[in-house]
Amino acid sequence: MSVPSSSKNTATGVTSVRKVVSSSVNIAEAFNQHFASVFSGDTEEPRPQLPTISCPVLQDISLSPCEVAAALRSLDGSKATGPDEISARLLKETAEQIAPSLTLLYNKSLETGVFPDEWKLANIVPIHKKDNKDHVENYRPISLLSIISKILERCVLIRLRDHLLLMLDRAQHGFIPGKSCVTQLVEVIDYIGSLLDSGKQTDVIYLDMSKAFDKVQHSLILDKLRQYNISGNLLNWFTSYLRGRRQRVTVLGATSKERKVTSGVPQGSILGPMLFLLYVNDLPKTVNTSKVACFADDTKILKQVDNLQDTAGLQNDIISLNAACHKSHKTSDKEENAWLRSESCSPKSPEKAAGLDNIPPRLLKDSANVIARPLTKIINVSLEQGTVPDDFKLAKDKKTETVLFGTNANLSKVTNHELSIDGFSLKRVTDYCYLGMTLNAKLSWHSHVDHVAMKVGSRIGMLRRLWNNLTPNAAETVYKSFIRPLMEYGDSIWTCCGEQNKGRLEILQKRAVRVISRYPRSDDAMQSLRWDSLESRGDVHVLKLVTNVF
């Protein structure tokens, strides 16, 4: 699959490492270089063996034609093809005929512990995220893998999930059946709301592990699999599955050369999310006095804070969690040397300024072979101790922020309430958008409704401009697919947002129904389309949530 040259998602010229490239091939290479730059290498240094969890052994998997056929039938026929260009629709429509042959192939792979090399290649399509389209860093990679390989992954995932599900930390809500963004938000908001009702305040630290899915070392994932009693042929299969992967970028009709994928869970894969959950499963246990809530790599630390002693306990939990994250990723001489030789230290960029230590990047590059080993030792000692030398404390993740929830009276009493990571004070904000929902310090829903109303109003205006080119049925489909979900996301949580906020959203729906039906009165339009009010639909969503949770 390739992005056509007329695509609005990709610029026809991009800037990569201060170089402007315009040919399709060079653009593809620039994207691939950028996307591959986040990978790390496995350290060759020995690590202590992780203690084995007391659980059954899982070492062999054998699939049946019925399992494979069921996985084939569940395919979405519109999914894009991978490097082998075998379509999901073809596989879905021939499920019964090809299932026996695929079962033989899959079982041979599992018995020998070998994942075919042809299935380790990913086609990467750059999708624009935000800001300037001419800069490669403003794009996210979408990975397209062989659909046949993903069928095998889906079958293995069912067995792996059955083996691990009861051992995954209860704080984790990502990629787990029966849990979702909404269940995570319910748990967090219930905790904060209960304390607010008691006149207490809650400090919430929002953490995000930068590029965590891409940076996790393969050897660490395999160590975690061993820890959970996965061994034998299946462990060999996972080793083969993770290692030797490659990627290439397809954009503007051109394809880049292949680059090695040296770390991370395979993007776009079926097994990747579960392997990542296994990797981070022990992190909540490092926190002693606070509550932890996780959605994949998004982590929150929550704690009731009434005095400086509570603040100190929260700070210690931040340090413990930060140290645990650092200890799970040690750099090697080779990796550090490669970083020193990267384009960011290129002598072609003399304007690259030195840091506060006045050490110029060019000096580091020119002396890379000499200083790599001692510098690596310094960094690894730092990671083992969970601290960063004072001279190194020059950066902080922009996504790490904190909100103190409480009433005006309680918040005004809080003093000397500063929290930090690696010596940098965390930014305190009054609003934070988490998992698509805007939460403010008073746990009111005005900020969230403001944000939703602005987006919905803009999309209704777009729908009005497109109306002459749409049939009424098509216009209704656009509304139900791209506009109403914005107003209903998580509505089972904020159903108590107040009559004024509810009224604002109902007015927006009435505006949309008049646009679609061309009725002058919204009541007549609602009846003609047989739409329920947002409040009525929200009540149904509450009942569904309660049924699913309890």
Coordinates of C-alpha atoms in Angstrom, one line a residue:
M1 CA 0.0 0.0 0.0
S2 CA 1.3 3.5 -0.8
V3 CA 0.1 7.0 -0.2
P4 CA -0.8 8.7 -3.5
S5 CA 1.0 11.8 -4.5
S6 CA -2.3 13.7 -4.1
S7 CA -2.7 12.7 -0.5
K8 CA -3.3 15.5 1.9
N9 CA -1.6 13.4 4.7
T10 CA 1.9 13.8 3.3
A11 CA 3.9 16.8 2.1
T12 CA 5.6 16.6 -1.3
G13 CA 8.8 17.9 0.4
V14 CA 10.0 17.3 3.9
T15 CA 12.7 18.5 6.2
S16 CA 14.8 15.8 7.9
V17 CA 17.7 16.7 10.2
R18 CA 17.9 20.2 8.8
K19 CA 18.0 18.9 5.2
V20 CA 15.2 19.5 2.7
V21 CA 14.4 16.6 0.4
S22 CA 11.9 16.6 -2.4
S23 CA 12.2 13.4 -4.4
S24 CA 9.8 10.6 -3.5
V25 CA 12.6 8.1 -2.8
N26 CA 14.5 10.5 -0.6
I27 CA 11.3 11.4 1.3
A28 CA 10.7 7.7 1.9
E29 CA 14.3 7.3 3.2
A30 CA 14.0 10.4 5.4
F31 CA 10.8 9.0 7.0
N32 CA 12.4 5.6 7.5
Q33 CA 15.5 7.1 9.1
H34 CA 13.4 9.2 11.5
F35 CA 11.0 6.3 12.5
A36 CA 14.0 4.0 13.0
S37 CA 15.9 6.5 15.2
V38 CA 13.7 5.7 18.2
F39 CA 14.9 2.1 18.4
S40 CA 17.5 1.0 21.0
G41 CA 19.7 -2.0 21.0
D42 CA 19.8 -5.0 23.3
T43 CA 22.5 -4.7 26.0
E44 CA 25.0 -7.6 26.0
E45 CA 25.6 -7.3 29.7
P46 CA 24.2 -10.2 31.8
R47 CA 21.2 -9.4 34.0
P48 CA 20.0 -11.2 37.1
Q49 CA 17.4 -13.9 36.4
L50 CA 13.9 -12.8 37.3
P51 CA 12.1 -14.9 39.9
T52 CA 9.6 -17.3 38.3
I53 CA 6.0 -16.6 39.0
S54 CA 4.1 -19.6 40.5
C55 CA 1.8 -20.5 37.6
P56 CA 1.3 -23.4 35.1
V57 CA 3.9 -23.9 32.4
L58 CA 3.0 -22.9 28.8
Q59 CA 5.5 -24.3 26.3
D60 CA 3.6 -25.8 23.4
I61 CA 0.6 -24.6 21.3
S62 CA -1.3 -26.6 18.7
L63 CA -4.0 -25.0 16.7
S64 CA -7.0 -26.6 15.1
P65 CA -8.6 -25.8 11.7
C66 CA -11.7 -24.6 13.5
E67 CA -9.7 -22.0 15.4
V68 CA -8.0 -20.7 12.3
A69 CA -11.2 -20.6 10.3
A70 CA -12.9 -18.6 13.1
A71 CA -10.0 -16.1 13.1
L72 CA -10.3 -15.8 9.3
R73 CA -14.0 -15.2 9.4
S74 CA -13.5 -12.4 12.0
L75 CA -11.3 -10.4 9.6
D76 CA -12.4 -6.9 8.6
G77 CA -12.4 -7.2 4.8
S78 CA -11.5 -3.5 4.3
K79 CA -8.2 -3.8 6.1
A80 CA -5.1 -2.7 4.2
T81 CA -2.8 -5.3 2.9
G82 CA 0.8 -5.9 4.1
P83 CA 4.0 -6.5 2.2
D84 CA 2.7 -9.7 0.6
E85 CA -0.4 -7.9 -0.8
I86 CA -2.8 -10.7 0.2
S87 CA -6.1 -9.0 1.0
A88 CA -8.2 -9.6 4.1
R89 CA -11.3 -9.9 2.0
L90 CA -9.8 -12.8 0.0
L91 CA -8.8 -14.6 3.2
K92 CA -12.2 -14.0 4.8
E93 CA -14.2 -15.2 1.8
T94 CA -12.0 -18.4 1.4
A95 CA -11.8 -19.2 5.2
E96 CA -13.2 -22.7 5.1
Q97 CA -11.1 -23.7 2.1
I98 CA -7.7 -22.4 3.3
A99 CA -8.0 -23.0 7.0
P100 CA -6.6 -26.6 7.0
S101 CA -3.5 -25.6 4.9
L102 CA -2.9 -22.5 7.1
T103 CA -3.2 -24.7 10.2
L104 CA -0.5 -27.0 9.0
L105 CA 1.7 -24.0 8.3
Y106 CA 1.0 -22.4 11.7
N107 CA 1.6 -25.6 13.7
K108 CA 4.9 -26.2 11.9
S109 CA 6.0 -22.7 12.9
L110 CA 5.0 -23.3 16.5
E111 CA 6.6 -26.7 16.7
T112 CA 9.9 -25.6 15.3
G113 CA 9.9 -22.3 17.2
V114 CA 10.5 -20.3 14.0
F115 CA 8.5 -17.3 12.8
P116 CA 9.0 -16.9 9.0
D117 CA 11.3 -14.1 8.0
E118 CA 8.8 -13.0 5.2
W119 CA 6.3 -12.1 8.0
K120 CA 8.8 -9.9 9.8
L121 CA 8.7 -7.1 7.2
A122 CA 6.5 -4.1 7.8
N123 CA 5.3 -1.5 5.4
I124 CA 5.2 1.9 7.2
V125 CA 2.8 4.6 6.1
P126 CA 3.5 8.1 7.5
I127 CA 0.3 9.8 8.8
H128 CA 0.4 13.5 9.7
K129 CA -0.3 14.3 13.3
K130 CA -0.1 18.0 13.7
D131 CA 1.8 21.2 12.9
N132 CA 4.0 21.7 9.9
K133 CA 3.6 18.9 7.3
D134 CA 7.1 19.6 6.0
H135 CA 8.8 18.1 9.1
V136 CA 9.1 14.3 9.5
E137 CA 8.8 14.5 13.3
N138 CA 5.2 15.6 12.8
Y139 CA 4.1 12.3 11.4
R140 CA 3.3 9.0 13.1
P141 CA 4.1 5.6 11.6
I142 CA 1.3 3.2 10.7
S143 CA 2.6 -0.3 10.4
L144 CA 1.1 -2.7 7.9
L145 CA 2.0 -6.4 8.4
S146 CA 1.1 -9.6 6.6
I147 CA -2.5 -10.4 7.4
I148 CA -1.7 -14.2 7.3
S149 CA 0.9 -13.6 10.0
K150 CA -1.6 -11.7 12.1
I151 CA -4.1 -14.6 11.9
L152 CA -1.4 -16.8 13.6
E153 CA -0.8 -14.0 16.2
R154 CA -4.5 -13.9 17.0
C155 CA -4.6 -17.6 17.6
V156 CA -1.5 -17.4 19.8
L157 CA -2.9 -14.4 21.7
I158 CA -6.0 -16.3 22.8
R159 CA -3.8 -18.9 24.5
L160 CA -1.3 -16.4 25.9
R161 CA -4.1 -14.2 27.3
D162 CA -5.7 -17.2 29.0
H163 CA -2.4 -18.0 30.6
L164 CA -1.6 -14.4 31.8
L165 CA -5.0 -12.7 32.4
L166 CA -5.3 -13.5 36.1
M167 CA -1.7 -12.4 36.7
L168 CA -1.9 -9.0 35.1
D169 CA -2.1 -6.2 37.6
R170 CA -5.6 -4.9 38.4
A171 CA -4.5 -1.4 37.9
Q172 CA -4.0 -2.0 34.1
H173 CA -7.0 -1.3 31.8
G174 CA -5.3 -1.3 28.4
F175 CA -5.9 -4.1 25.9
I176 CA -7.7 -6.3 28.4
P177 CA -11.1 -7.8 27.6
G178 CA -13.9 -6.1 29.6
K179 CA -11.8 -3.1 30.3
S180 CA -11.4 0.2 28.3
C181 CA -10.6 3.9 28.5
V182 CA -14.0 4.4 30.1
T183 CA -13.5 1.8 32.8
Q184 CA -10.2 3.4 33.6
L185 CA -11.8 6.8 33.8
V186 CA -14.6 5.5 36.0
E187 CA -12.1 4.1 38.5
V188 CA -10.0 7.3 38.6
I189 CA -12.9 9.7 38.8
D190 CA -14.7 7.6 41.5
Y191 CA -11.5 7.7 43.6
I192 CA -11.1 11.5 43.2
G193 CA -14.9 12.1 43.7
S194 CA -15.1 10.1 46.9
L195 CA -12.3 12.2 48.4
L196 CA -13.9 15.4 47.2
D197 CA -17.2 14.4 48.9
S198 CA -15.2 13.9 52.1
G199 CA -13.7 17.4 51.8
K200 CA -10.3 16.0 50.9
Q201 CA -8.0 16.8 48.0
T202 CA -6.2 14.4 45.6
D203 CA -3.0 14.9 43.8
V204 CA -2.8 13.1 40.4
I205 CA 0.5 12.8 38.5
Y206 CA 0.0 12.0 34.8
L207 CA 3.0 10.1 33.5
D208 CA 3.8 8.9 30.0
M209 CA 6.7 6.6 29.1
S210 CA 8.2 8.3 26.0
K211 CA 8.2 5.9 23.0
A212 CA 7.9 3.0 25.4
F213 CA 6.4 0.6 22.8
D214 CA 9.4 1.3 20.5
K215 CA 12.2 1.3 23.0
V216 CA 11.6 -1.9 25.1
Q217 CA 14.4 -4.3 24.6
H218 CA 13.6 -7.7 23.1
S219 CA 15.7 -9.5 25.7
L220 CA 13.7 -7.9 28.5
I221 CA 10.4 -9.1 27.0
L222 CA 11.8 -12.6 26.7
D223 CA 13.0 -12.5 30.3
K224 CA 9.4 -11.5 31.4
L225 CA 8.0 -14.5 29.3
R226 CA 10.4 -16.8 31.2
Q227 CA 9.3 -15.3 34.5
Y228 CA 5.7 -16.2 33.7
N229 CA 6.6 -19.9 32.9
I230 CA 6.6 -19.6 29.1
S231 CA 9.3 -22.0 27.9
G232 CA 10.2 -24.6 25.3
N233 CA 9.1 -24.3 21.7
L234 CA 6.8 -21.4 22.5
L235 CA 9.6 -19.3 24.0
N236 CA 11.8 -20.1 21.0
W237 CA 8.9 -19.0 18.8
F238 CA 8.6 -15.7 20.6
T239 CA 12.4 -15.2 20.3
S240 CA 12.1 -15.7 16.6
Y241 CA 9.0 -13.5 16.4
L242 CA 10.7 -10.5 18.0
R243 CA 14.1 -10.6 16.4
G244 CA 15.2 -10.0 12.9
R245 CA 12.4 -7.6 12.0
R246 CA 12.6 -5.0 9.3
Q247 CA 10.6 -2.0 8.1
R248 CA 10.4 0.1 5.0
V249 CA 8.4 3.3 4.3
T250 CA 6.0 3.5 1.4
V251 CA 5.0 7.0 0.5
L252 CA 4.2 9.1 -2.6
G253 CA 4.5 6.0 -4.7
A254 CA 8.1 5.3 -3.6
T255 CA 9.5 2.7 -1.2
S256 CA 12.5 3.1 1.0
K257 CA 15.2 0.6 1.7
E258 CA 14.7 -1.8 4.6
R259 CA 15.9 -0.9 8.1
K260 CA 16.3 -3.2 11.0
V261 CA 13.9 -3.0 13.9
T262 CA 16.1 -3.6 16.9
S263 CA 13.7 -2.9 19.8
G264 CA 10.1 -2.5 20.8
V265 CA 7.0 -4.7 20.4
P266 CA 6.1 -5.0 16.7
Q267 CA 3.9 -2.1 15.8
G268 CA 0.6 -3.0 14.2
S269 CA 0.8 -6.5 15.5
I270 CA -1.8 -8.5 17.5
L271 CA 0.6 -9.8 20.1
G272 CA 2.5 -6.5 20.7
P273 CA 0.1 -4.9 23.2
M274 CA -0.1 -8.0 25.4
L275 CA 3.7 -8.4 25.4
F276 CA 4.0 -4.7 26.4
L277 CA 1.5 -5.3 29.3
L278 CA 3.6 -8.1 30.5
Y279 CA 6.7 -5.9 30.3
V280 CA 5.2 -3.2 32.5
N281 CA 3.2 -5.5 34.8
D282 CA 5.4 -5.0 37.8
L283 CA 5.6 -1.2 37.7
P284 CA 2.5 -0.6 39.9
K285 CA 4.0 -2.8 42.6
T286 CA 6.9 -0.3 43.0
V287 CA 4.5 2.3 44.4
N288 CA 4.0 2.0 48.2
T289 CA 1.6 4.7 49.5
S290 CA -0.3 5.9 46.4
K291 CA -2.9 4.4 44.1
V292 CA -1.8 3.6 40.5
A293 CA -4.0 3.5 37.4
C294 CA -2.6 2.4 34.0
F295 CA -3.7 2.3 30.4
A296 CA -0.9 0.6 28.5
D297 CA 2.0 3.1 28.8
D298 CA -0.1 6.0 30.3
T299 CA 0.3 5.8 34.1
K300 CA -1.2 7.9 36.8
I301 CA -0.3 8.1 40.5
L302 CA -3.1 9.3 42.8
K303 CA -2.8 10.1 46.5
Q304 CA -4.9 11.9 49.1
V305 CA -2.8 14.9 50.2
D306 CA -3.6 16.6 53.4
N307 CA -0.2 17.6 54.7
L308 CA 3.5 17.7 53.9
Q309 CA 4.0 14.1 55.0
D310 CA 1.5 13.0 52.4
T311 CA 3.4 15.1 49.8
A312 CA 6.7 13.4 50.8
G313 CA 5.1 10.0 50.4
L314 CA 3.9 10.9 47.0
Q315 CA 7.3 12.2 46.0
N316 CA 8.9 8.9 47.2
D317 CA 6.4 6.9 45.0
I318 CA 7.3 9.1 42.0
I319 CA 11.0 8.4 42.6
S320 CA 10.4 4.6 43.0
L321 CA 8.4 4.4 39.8
N322 CA 10.9 6.5 37.9
A323 CA 13.7 4.3 39.1
A324 CA 11.9 1.1 38.1
C325 CA 11.4 2.5 34.6
H326 CA 15.1 3.4 34.3
K327 CA 16.3 0.1 35.6
S328 CA 14.4 -1.8 32.9
H329 CA 16.4 -0.1 30.2
K330 CA 20.2 0.0 30.4
T331 CA 22.3 1.3 27.5
S332 CA 25.2 -0.6 25.9
D333 CA 28.5 0.8 24.7
K334 CA 27.4 0.2 21.1
E335 CA 24.1 2.0 21.7
E336 CA 25.8 5.0 23.3
N337 CA 28.4 5.1 20.6
A338 CA 25.7 5.1 18.0
W339 CA 23.9 8.0 19.6
L340 CA 27.1 10.0 19.8
R341 CA 27.5 9.5 16.0
S342 CA 24.0 10.5 15.2
E343 CA 23.0 13.4 13.0
S344 CA 22.2 15.5 16.0
C345 CA 25.9 15.8 16.7
S346 CA 26.8 16.4 13.0
P347 CA 29.7 18.8 12.3
K348 CA 27.5 20.0 9.4
S349 CA 25.4 21.7 12.0
P350 CA 27.8 24.1 13.7
E351 CA 25.0 26.2 15.1
K352 CA 24.0 23.3 17.4
A353 CA 24.5 24.9 20.7
A354 CA 26.3 23.4 23.7
G355 CA 24.3 22.7 26.8
L356 CA 24.8 24.2 30.3
D357 CA 28.0 22.2 30.7
N358 CA 29.5 24.0 27.6
I359 CA 30.5 20.7 25.9
P360 CA 29.9 21.1 22.2
P361 CA 28.2 18.3 20.3
R362 CA 31.0 18.1 17.7
L363 CA 33.6 17.3 20.4
L364 CA 31.4 14.4 21.6
K365 CA 31.1 13.1 18.1
D366 CA 34.8 13.3 17.3
S367 CA 35.7 11.5 20.6
A368 CA 32.9 9.0 20.4
N369 CA 35.1 5.9 20.4
V370 CA 37.1 7.1 23.4
I371 CA 34.3 8.3 25.7
A372 CA 31.5 5.8 24.9
R373 CA 32.5 3.2 27.4
P374 CA 33.1 5.4 30.5
L375 CA 30.0 7.5 29.6
T376 CA 27.9 4.3 29.4
K377 CA 29.1 3.2 32.9
I378 CA 28.1 6.6 34.3
I379 CA 24.7 6.4 32.7
N380 CA 24.1 2.8 33.8
V381 CA 25.1 3.5 37.4
S382 CA 22.7 6.4 37.3
L383 CA 19.9 4.1 36.1
E384 CA 20.7 1.5 38.7
Q385 CA 20.4 4.1 41.5
G386 CA 17.3 5.6 40.1
T387 CA 18.9 9.0 40.0
V388 CA 20.3 11.4 37.4
P389 CA 23.5 13.4 38.0
D390 CA 22.8 17.0 38.7
D391 CA 24.7 18.1 35.5
F392 CA 22.5 15.8 33.4
K393 CA 19.1 17.1 34.7
L394 CA 18.3 19.1 31.6
A395 CA 15.1 17.6 30.2
K396 CA 11.6 16.6 31.3
D397 CA 8.8 14.9 29.5
K398 CA 6.2 17.4 28.5
K399 CA 3.5 14.9 29.1
T400 CA 4.3 14.6 32.8
E401 CA 2.1 17.0 34.7
T402 CA 0.1 17.1 37.9
V403 CA -3.3 18.2 38.9
L404 CA -4.4 18.8 42.5
F405 CA -8.2 18.1 42.8
G406 CA -10.2 19.7 45.6
T407 CA -12.5 22.5 46.5
N408 CA -11.4 26.2 46.5
A409 CA -11.3 26.2 50.3
N410 CA -9.1 23.1 50.5
L411 CA -6.8 24.1 47.6
S412 CA -6.1 27.5 49.2
K413 CA -4.7 25.8 52.3
V414 CA -2.1 23.7 50.4
T415 CA 1.4 25.2 50.7
N416 CA 5.0 24.0 49.8
H417 CA 3.4 21.3 47.5
E418 CA 6.1 20.9 44.9
L419 CA 6.8 17.6 43.2
S420 CA 9.6 16.7 40.9
I421 CA 11.2 14.1 38.7
D422 CA 15.0 13.9 38.4
G423 CA 15.2 17.4 40.0
F424 CA 12.7 19.1 37.7
S425 CA 9.6 20.5 39.2
L426 CA 6.4 19.0 37.7
K427 CA 4.2 21.5 36.0
R428 CA 1.0 22.0 37.9
V429 CA -2.1 22.5 35.7
T430 CA -5.8 23.0 36.4
D431 CA -7.0 21.1 33.4
Y432 CA -5.7 17.9 31.9
C433 CA -6.9 15.9 28.9
Y434 CA -6.6 12.2 29.7
L435 CA -7.8 9.4 27.5
G436 CA -9.9 11.9 25.5
M437 CA -11.6 13.5 28.6
T438 CA -10.8 16.9 30.0
L439 CA -10.6 16.9 33.8
N440 CA -10.3 20.0 35.9
A441 CA -9.2 20.6 39.4
K442 CA -12.7 20.9 40.8
L443 CA -13.9 17.8 38.9
S444 CA -16.6 19.9 37.2
W445 CA -17.4 19.2 33.6
H446 CA -17.4 22.7 32.1
S447 CA -14.0 22.3 30.6
H448 CA -14.8 19.0 29.0
V449 CA -18.1 20.2 27.6
D450 CA -16.4 23.4 26.3
H451 CA -13.9 21.3 24.4
V452 CA -16.5 18.9 23.0
A453 CA -18.9 21.7 22.0
M454 CA -16.1 23.6 20.1
K455 CA -15.2 20.4 18.1
V456 CA -18.9 19.5 17.5
G457 CA -19.8 23.0 16.3
S458 CA -17.0 23.0 13.8
R459 CA -18.0 19.6 12.4
I460 CA -21.6 20.6 12.1
G461 CA -20.5 23.7 10.1
M462 CA -18.6 21.4 7.8
L463 CA -21.6 19.1 7.5
R464 CA -23.7 22.1 6.5
R465 CA -21.2 23.1 3.8
L466 CA -21.2 19.6 2.4
W467 CA -24.9 19.1 2.6
N468 CA -25.6 19.8 -1.1
N469 CA -23.3 17.0 -2.1
L470 CA -24.8 14.4 0.3
T471 CA -28.0 12.5 0.3
P472 CA -30.0 12.8 3.6
N473 CA -29.0 9.2 4.5
A474 CA -25.3 10.0 3.9
A475 CA -25.5 13.2 5.9
E476 CA -27.1 11.2 8.8
T477 CA -24.3 8.6 8.6
V478 CA -21.7 11.4 8.7
Y479 CA -23.3 12.8 11.9
K480 CA -23.6 9.4 13.6
S481 CA -20.1 8.4 12.7
F482 CA -18.1 11.6 13.2
I483 CA -20.1 14.1 15.3
R484 CA -22.4 12.3 17.8
P485 CA -19.6 10.1 19.2
L486 CA -17.8 13.2 20.3
M487 CA -20.7 14.1 22.5
E488 CA -21.3 10.6 23.8
Y489 CA -17.7 9.5 24.6
G490 CA -17.7 8.7 28.3
D491 CA -21.2 10.1 28.8
S492 CA -21.9 7.4 31.4
I493 CA -19.3 9.1 33.6
W494 CA -20.3 12.7 33.2
T495 CA -24.0 12.2 33.1
C496 CA -24.2 14.5 36.2
C497 CA -22.5 17.4 34.4
G498 CA -25.5 19.7 35.1
E499 CA -28.5 20.9 33.2
Q500 CA -26.7 23.8 31.6
N501 CA -23.9 21.6 30.1
K502 CA -26.4 19.0 29.0
G503 CA -28.5 21.7 27.4
R504 CA -25.5 23.0 25.4
L505 CA -25.0 19.6 23.8
E506 CA -28.7 19.0 23.1
I507 CA -28.8 22.3 21.3
L508 CA -25.9 21.2 19.1
Q509 CA -27.7 18.0 18.3
K510 CA -30.9 19.9 17.3
R511 CA -28.8 22.1 15.1
A512 CA -27.4 19.1 13.4
V513 CA -30.8 17.5 12.9
R514 CA -32.1 20.7 11.3
V515 CA -29.1 20.7 8.9
I516 CA -29.7 17.0 7.9
S517 CA -33.5 17.1 7.6
R518 CA -34.0 20.7 6.5
Y519 CA -36.9 21.0 8.9
P520 CA -37.2 24.5 10.4
R521 CA -38.2 23.1 13.8
S522 CA -35.9 20.8 15.6
D523 CA -38.7 18.9 17.3
D524 CA -40.2 18.0 13.9
A525 CA -36.8 17.0 12.6
M526 CA -36.1 14.7 15.6
Q527 CA -39.4 13.0 15.1
S528 CA -38.8 12.5 11.4
L529 CA -35.4 11.0 11.9
R530 CA -36.6 9.1 15.1
W531 CA -33.7 10.3 17.1
D532 CA -33.6 10.0 20.9
S533 CA -32.2 12.9 23.0
L534 CA -28.6 12.7 24.1
E535 CA -29.8 12.4 27.7
S536 CA -31.9 9.3 26.9
R537 CA -29.0 7.7 25.1
G538 CA -26.7 8.5 28.0
D539 CA -29.0 6.7 30.4
V540 CA -28.8 3.6 28.2
H541 CA -25.0 3.9 28.2
V542 CA -24.9 4.0 32.0
L543 CA -27.0 0.8 32.2
K544 CA -24.6 -0.9 29.8
L545 CA -21.6 0.2 31.8
V546 CA -23.0 -1.0 35.0
T547 CA -24.0 -4.3 33.4
N548 CA -20.5 -4.8 32.0
V549 CA -18.6 -3.8 35.2
F550 CA -20.8 -5.7 37.7

